[in-house]
Short mmCIF file of C-alpha atoms and ligand atoms in Angstrom, two decimals:
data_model
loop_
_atom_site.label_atom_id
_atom_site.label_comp_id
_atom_site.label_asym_id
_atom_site.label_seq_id
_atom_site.Cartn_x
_atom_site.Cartn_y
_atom_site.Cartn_z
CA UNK A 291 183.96 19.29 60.03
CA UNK A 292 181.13 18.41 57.80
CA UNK A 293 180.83 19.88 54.21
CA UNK A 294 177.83 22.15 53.34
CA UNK A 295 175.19 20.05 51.74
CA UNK A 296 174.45 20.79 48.13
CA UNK A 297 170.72 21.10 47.44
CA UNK A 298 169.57 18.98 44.40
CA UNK A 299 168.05 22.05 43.10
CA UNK A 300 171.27 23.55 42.94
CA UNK A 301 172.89 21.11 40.76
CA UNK A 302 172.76 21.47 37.05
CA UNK A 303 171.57 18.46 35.24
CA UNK A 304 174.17 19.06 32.06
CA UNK A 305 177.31 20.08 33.97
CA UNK A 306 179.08 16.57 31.93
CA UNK A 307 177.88 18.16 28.49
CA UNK A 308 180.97 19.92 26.07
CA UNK A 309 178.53 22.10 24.77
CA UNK A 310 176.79 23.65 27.86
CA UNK A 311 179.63 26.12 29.22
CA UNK A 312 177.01 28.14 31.27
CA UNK A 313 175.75 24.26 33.18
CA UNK A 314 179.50 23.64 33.49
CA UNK A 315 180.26 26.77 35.23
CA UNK A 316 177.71 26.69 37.78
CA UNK A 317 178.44 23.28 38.86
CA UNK A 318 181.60 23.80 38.79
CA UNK A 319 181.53 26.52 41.30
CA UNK A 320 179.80 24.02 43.64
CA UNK A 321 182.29 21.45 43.27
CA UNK A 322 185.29 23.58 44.62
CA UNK A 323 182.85 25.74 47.36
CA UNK A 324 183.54 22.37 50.06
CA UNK A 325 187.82 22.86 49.72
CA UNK A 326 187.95 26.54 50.44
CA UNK A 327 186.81 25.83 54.07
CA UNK A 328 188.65 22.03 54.35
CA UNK A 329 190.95 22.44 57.19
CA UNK A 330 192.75 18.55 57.64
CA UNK A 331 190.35 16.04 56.35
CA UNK A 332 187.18 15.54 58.07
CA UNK A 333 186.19 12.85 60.23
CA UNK A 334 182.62 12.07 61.13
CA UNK A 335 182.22 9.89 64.52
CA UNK A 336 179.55 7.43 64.33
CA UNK A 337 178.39 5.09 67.08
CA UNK A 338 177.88 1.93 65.02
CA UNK A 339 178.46 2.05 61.44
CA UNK A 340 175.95 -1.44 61.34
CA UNK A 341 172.90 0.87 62.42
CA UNK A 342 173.90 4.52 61.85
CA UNK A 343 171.72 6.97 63.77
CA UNK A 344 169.73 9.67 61.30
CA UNK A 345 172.36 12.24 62.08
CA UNK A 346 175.16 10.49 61.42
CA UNK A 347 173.61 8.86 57.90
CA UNK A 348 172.98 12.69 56.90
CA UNK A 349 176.51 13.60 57.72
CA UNK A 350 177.91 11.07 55.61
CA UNK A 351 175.71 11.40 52.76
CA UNK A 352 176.34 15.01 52.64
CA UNK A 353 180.39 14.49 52.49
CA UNK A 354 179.77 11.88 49.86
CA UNK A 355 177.30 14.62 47.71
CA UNK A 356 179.76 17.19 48.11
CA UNK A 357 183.45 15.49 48.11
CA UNK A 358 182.37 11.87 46.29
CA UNK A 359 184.00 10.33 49.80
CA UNK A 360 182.99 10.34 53.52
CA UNK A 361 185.55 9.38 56.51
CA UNK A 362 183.96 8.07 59.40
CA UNK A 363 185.32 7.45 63.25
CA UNK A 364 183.60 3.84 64.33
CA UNK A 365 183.02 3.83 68.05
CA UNK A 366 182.21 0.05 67.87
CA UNK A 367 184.52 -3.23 66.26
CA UNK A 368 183.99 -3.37 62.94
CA UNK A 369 183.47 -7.12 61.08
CA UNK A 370 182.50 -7.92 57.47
CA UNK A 371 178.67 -8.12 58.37
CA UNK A 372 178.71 -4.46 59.47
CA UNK A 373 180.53 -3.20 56.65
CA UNK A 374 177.25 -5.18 54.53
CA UNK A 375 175.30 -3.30 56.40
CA UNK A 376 176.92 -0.30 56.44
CA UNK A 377 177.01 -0.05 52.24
CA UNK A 378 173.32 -1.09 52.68
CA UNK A 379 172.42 1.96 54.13
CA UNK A 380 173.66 3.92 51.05
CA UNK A 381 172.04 1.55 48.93
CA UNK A 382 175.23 -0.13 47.98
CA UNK A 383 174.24 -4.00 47.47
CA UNK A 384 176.16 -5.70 44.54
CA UNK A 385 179.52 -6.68 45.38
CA UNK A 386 182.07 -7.12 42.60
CA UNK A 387 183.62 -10.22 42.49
CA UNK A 388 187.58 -10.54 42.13
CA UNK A 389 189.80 -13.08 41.24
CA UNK A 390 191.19 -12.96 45.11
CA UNK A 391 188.39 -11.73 46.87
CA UNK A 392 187.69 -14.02 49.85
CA UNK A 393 184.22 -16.04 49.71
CA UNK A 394 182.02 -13.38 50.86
CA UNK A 395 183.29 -10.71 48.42
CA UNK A 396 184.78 -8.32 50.84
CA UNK A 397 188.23 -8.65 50.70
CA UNK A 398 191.14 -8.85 53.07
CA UNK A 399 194.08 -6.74 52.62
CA UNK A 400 197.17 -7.40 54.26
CA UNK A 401 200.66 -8.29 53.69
CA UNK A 402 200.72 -11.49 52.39
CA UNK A 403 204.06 -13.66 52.46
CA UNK A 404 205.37 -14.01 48.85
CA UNK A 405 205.43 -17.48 49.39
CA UNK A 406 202.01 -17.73 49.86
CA UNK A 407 201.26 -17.37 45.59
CA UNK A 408 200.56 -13.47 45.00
CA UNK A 409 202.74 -11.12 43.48
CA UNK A 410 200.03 -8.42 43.55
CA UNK A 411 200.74 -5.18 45.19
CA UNK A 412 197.64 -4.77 47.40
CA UNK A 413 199.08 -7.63 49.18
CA UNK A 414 202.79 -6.59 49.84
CA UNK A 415 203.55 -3.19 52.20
CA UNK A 416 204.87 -1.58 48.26
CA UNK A 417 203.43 1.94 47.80
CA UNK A 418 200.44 1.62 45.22
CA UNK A 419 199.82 4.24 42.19
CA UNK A 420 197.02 6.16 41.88
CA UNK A 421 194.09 4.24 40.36
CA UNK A 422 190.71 4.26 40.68
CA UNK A 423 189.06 0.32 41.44
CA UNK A 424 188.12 -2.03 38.70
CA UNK A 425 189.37 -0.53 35.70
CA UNK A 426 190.26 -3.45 33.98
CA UNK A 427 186.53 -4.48 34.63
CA UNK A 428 184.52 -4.89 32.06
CA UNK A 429 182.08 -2.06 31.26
CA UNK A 430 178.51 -3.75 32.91
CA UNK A 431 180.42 -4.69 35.76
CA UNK A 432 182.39 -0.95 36.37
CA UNK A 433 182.89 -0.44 40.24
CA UNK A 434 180.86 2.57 41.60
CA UNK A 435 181.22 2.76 45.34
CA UNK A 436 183.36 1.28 47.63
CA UNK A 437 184.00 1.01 51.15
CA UNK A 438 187.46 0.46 53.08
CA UNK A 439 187.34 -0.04 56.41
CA UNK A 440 190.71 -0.23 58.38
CA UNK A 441 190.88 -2.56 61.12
CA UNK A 442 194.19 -2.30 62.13
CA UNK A 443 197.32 0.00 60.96
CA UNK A 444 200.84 -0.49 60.55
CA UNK A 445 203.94 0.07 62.19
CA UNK A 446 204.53 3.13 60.19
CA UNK A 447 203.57 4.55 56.86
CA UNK A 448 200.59 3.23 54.37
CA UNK A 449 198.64 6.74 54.09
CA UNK A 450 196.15 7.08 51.44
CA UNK A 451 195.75 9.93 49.14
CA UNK A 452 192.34 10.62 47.72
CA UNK A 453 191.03 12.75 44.54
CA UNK A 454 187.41 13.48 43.97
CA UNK A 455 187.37 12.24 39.82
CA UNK A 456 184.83 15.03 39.07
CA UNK A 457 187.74 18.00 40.65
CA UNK A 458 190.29 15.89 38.06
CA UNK A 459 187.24 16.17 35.07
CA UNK A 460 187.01 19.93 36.40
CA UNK A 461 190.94 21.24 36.14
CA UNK A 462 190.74 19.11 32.97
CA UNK A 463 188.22 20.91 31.34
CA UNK A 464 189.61 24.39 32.57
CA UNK A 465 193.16 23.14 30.84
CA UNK A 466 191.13 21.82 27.78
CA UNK A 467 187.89 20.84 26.97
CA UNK A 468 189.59 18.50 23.94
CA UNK A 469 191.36 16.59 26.38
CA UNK A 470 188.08 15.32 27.97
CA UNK A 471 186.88 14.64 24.54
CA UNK A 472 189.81 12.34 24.35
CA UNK A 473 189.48 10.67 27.59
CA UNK A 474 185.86 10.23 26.59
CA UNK A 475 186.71 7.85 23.69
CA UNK A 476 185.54 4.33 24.21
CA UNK A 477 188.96 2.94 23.19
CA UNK A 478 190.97 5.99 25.33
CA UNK A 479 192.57 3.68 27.89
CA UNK A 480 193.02 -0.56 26.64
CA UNK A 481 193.85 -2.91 29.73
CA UNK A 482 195.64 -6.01 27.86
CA UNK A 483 194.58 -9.41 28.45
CA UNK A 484 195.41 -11.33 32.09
CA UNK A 485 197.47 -14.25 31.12
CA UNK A 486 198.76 -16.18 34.23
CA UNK A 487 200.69 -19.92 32.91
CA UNK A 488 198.97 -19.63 29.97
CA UNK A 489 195.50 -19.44 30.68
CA UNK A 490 193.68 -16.33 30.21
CA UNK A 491 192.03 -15.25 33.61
CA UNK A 492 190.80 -11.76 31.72
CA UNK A 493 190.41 -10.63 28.17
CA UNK A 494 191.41 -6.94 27.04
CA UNK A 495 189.15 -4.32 28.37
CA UNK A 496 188.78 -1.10 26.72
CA UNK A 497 187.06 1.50 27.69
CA UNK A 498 186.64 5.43 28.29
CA UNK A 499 188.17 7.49 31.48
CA UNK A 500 185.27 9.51 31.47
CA UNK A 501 181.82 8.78 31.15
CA UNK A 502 178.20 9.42 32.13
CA UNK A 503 175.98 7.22 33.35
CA UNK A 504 172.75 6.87 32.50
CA UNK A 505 171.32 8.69 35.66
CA UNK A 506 173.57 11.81 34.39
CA UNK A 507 176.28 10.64 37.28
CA UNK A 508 180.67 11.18 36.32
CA UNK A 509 182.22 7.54 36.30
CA UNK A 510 186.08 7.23 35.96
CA UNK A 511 188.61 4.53 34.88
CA UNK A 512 191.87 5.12 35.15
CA UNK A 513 195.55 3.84 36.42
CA UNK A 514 198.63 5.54 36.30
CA UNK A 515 200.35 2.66 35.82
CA UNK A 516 202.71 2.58 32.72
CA UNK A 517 203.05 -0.97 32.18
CA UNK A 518 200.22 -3.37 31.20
CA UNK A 519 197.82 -0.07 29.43
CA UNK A 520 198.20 0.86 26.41
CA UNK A 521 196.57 4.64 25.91
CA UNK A 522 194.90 5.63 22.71
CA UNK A 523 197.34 6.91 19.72
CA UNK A 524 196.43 10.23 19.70
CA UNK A 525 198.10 13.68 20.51
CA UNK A 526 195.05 14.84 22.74
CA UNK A 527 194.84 11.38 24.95
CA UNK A 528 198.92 11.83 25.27
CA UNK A 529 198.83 14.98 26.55
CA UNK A 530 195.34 14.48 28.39
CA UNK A 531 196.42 10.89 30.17
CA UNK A 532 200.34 14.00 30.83
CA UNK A 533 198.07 16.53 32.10
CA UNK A 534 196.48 13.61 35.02
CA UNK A 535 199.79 12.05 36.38
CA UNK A 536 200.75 16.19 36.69
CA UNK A 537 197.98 16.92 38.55
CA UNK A 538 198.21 13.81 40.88
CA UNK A 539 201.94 13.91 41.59
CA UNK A 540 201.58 17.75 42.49
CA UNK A 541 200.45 19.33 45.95
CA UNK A 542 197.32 20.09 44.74
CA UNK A 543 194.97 21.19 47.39
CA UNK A 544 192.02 19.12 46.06
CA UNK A 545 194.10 16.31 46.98
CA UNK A 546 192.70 14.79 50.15
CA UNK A 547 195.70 12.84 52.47
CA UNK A 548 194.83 10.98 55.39
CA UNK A 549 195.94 7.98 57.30
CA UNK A 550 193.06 5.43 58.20
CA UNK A 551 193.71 4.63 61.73
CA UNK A 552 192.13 1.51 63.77
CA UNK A 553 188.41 2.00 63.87
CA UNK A 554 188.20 4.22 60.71
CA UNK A 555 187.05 3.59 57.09
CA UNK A 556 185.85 5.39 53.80
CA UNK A 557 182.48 5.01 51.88
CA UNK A 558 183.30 6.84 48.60
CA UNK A 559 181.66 7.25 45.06
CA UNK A 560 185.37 5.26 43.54
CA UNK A 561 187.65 8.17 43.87
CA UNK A 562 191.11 7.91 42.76
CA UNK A 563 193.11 6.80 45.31
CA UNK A 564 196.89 5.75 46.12
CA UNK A 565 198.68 4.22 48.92
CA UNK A 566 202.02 4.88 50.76
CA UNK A 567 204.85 2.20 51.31
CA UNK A 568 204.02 0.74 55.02
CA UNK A 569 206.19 -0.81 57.48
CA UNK A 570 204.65 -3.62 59.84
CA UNK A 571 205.91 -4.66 62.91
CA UNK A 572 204.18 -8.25 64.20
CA UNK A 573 206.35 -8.10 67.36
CA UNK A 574 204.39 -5.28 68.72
CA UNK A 575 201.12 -6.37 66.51
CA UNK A 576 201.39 -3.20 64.59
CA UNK A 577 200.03 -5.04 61.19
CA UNK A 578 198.06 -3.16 58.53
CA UNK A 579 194.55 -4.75 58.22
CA UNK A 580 191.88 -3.11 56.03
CA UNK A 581 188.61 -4.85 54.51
CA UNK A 582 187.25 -3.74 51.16
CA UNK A 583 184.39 -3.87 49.65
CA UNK A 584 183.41 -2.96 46.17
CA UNK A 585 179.89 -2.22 44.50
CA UNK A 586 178.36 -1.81 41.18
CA UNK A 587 176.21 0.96 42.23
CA UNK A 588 177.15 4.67 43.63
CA UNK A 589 176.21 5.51 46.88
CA UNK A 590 171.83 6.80 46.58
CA UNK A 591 171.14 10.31 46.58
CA UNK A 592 174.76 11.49 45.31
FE1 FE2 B 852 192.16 0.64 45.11
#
């Protein structure tokens, strides 16, 4: 099922501003119109995600302007240079470097033996807390669209959860406008310093959960993890950073589930996303493989 498309006309250009209630209501109206008719998540089929055919470009772009996040079907194998060319049709070009991204800047995730030097999560079959990408990045370098495309799935297990970041700014704002305010603070949420032996691989990296961007677009920063962040001392970003992990541990129906299988992927404006403990099985070659790819821009024309 594809999601109505949202005529630019229709959106408010101030729907981000405290002080503009009537902006904020229209918009939001819009945001929520795509979940009363969302039955499972949708899945748009496309032939060849290297060369998408008109149809299937509009259908994606219109998930992505209504929902921030489009799943797609690939009918074709899927390698690194297609997933290039795939965020090239959406105008995403700049791909962030990480500290373990492989030499092209997409990256490989899969279970990695502990033995082979990483500790970190997105390598190990451990569930993964909601997050959105790059938040310990530093503000020029903020990731803005990603796409994950999963080449092969596990033995059991490893679904992803998804939630659009302007639906969490939206139930935020109808709890409490102040709590916004607080998340909009450029010291809200502090990543600490990446010290491995010694050597300092990042410094501290403050920064806001919300802001706007320049071109009037919602950008979000945020991990629920409780160790290694220290949140802002105030009583409004306590009970604002509460009011999120609420919201994303409950059954909220804005909360998108769905379990890439071989062949399928998501291009996405960063939502925030977690991931389910997995089980692989290399006997029968059921091994979890996804690439990712992460961009400094938002997908054009969302
Ligand atoms: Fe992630």
């Amino acid at each position: 099922m594809t999601p109505p498309l949202m005529p630019h006309s229709m959106i408010p250009m101030q729907p981000f501003d405290l002080d503009d209630d009537s902006a904020f209501q229209a918009w939001r109206e819009a945001r929520l119109e795509p979940y009363k008719s969302l039955v499972g998540t949708p899945v748009i089929a496309v032939r060849d995600v290297a060369r998408l055919e008109s149809a299937e470009h509009a259908a994606l772009l219109a998930s992505c302007r209504s929902m921030n996040m489009a799943i797609y079907q690939a009918g074709s194998p899927v390698d690194k240079s297609a997933i290039r060319a795939l965020g090239r049709q959406f105008g995403l070009e700049s791909l962030d470097m990480n500290l373990r991204a492989d030499e092209d800047s997409i990256t490989t995730l899969r279970v990695v033996a502990e033995s082979a030097g990483t500790h970190y999560i997105p390598y190990t079959n451990r569930p993964l807390n909601w997050h959105t990408d790059g938040y310990y990045n530093r503000p020029e370098e903020q990731v803005r669209g990603i796409v994950m495309h999963c080449v092969s799935t596990s033995a059991s297990g490893g679904d992803n959860l998804f939630l659009d970041p302007e639906i969490a700014y939206l139930l935020m704002r109808d709890e409490n406008a102040d709590y916004i305010r607080a998340l909009m603070q450029p010291d809200a949420m502090t990543i600490p310093a990446n010290i491995e032996a010694g050597v300092e691989l990042r410094p501290a990296q403050s920064g806001p959960v919300f802001s706007v961007s320049a071109s009037g677009a919602l950008h979000m920063r945020y991990t629920a993890r409780t160790r290694s962040i220290e949140w802002k001392d105030d009583r409004d970003t306590r009970l604002a950073a509460g009011f999120l992990i609420e919201l994303l541990n409950s059954d909220s129906l804005y909360i998108v589930r769905h379990r890439l299988s071989a062949g399928q992927g998501i291009i996405c404006n960063n939502v925030l996303h977690k991931r389910e403990a997995f089980e692989d099985d290399a006997n029968t070659g059921q091994t979890r493989l996804l690439y990712r790819a992460r961009y400094h821009e938002r997908i054009q024309g969302t």
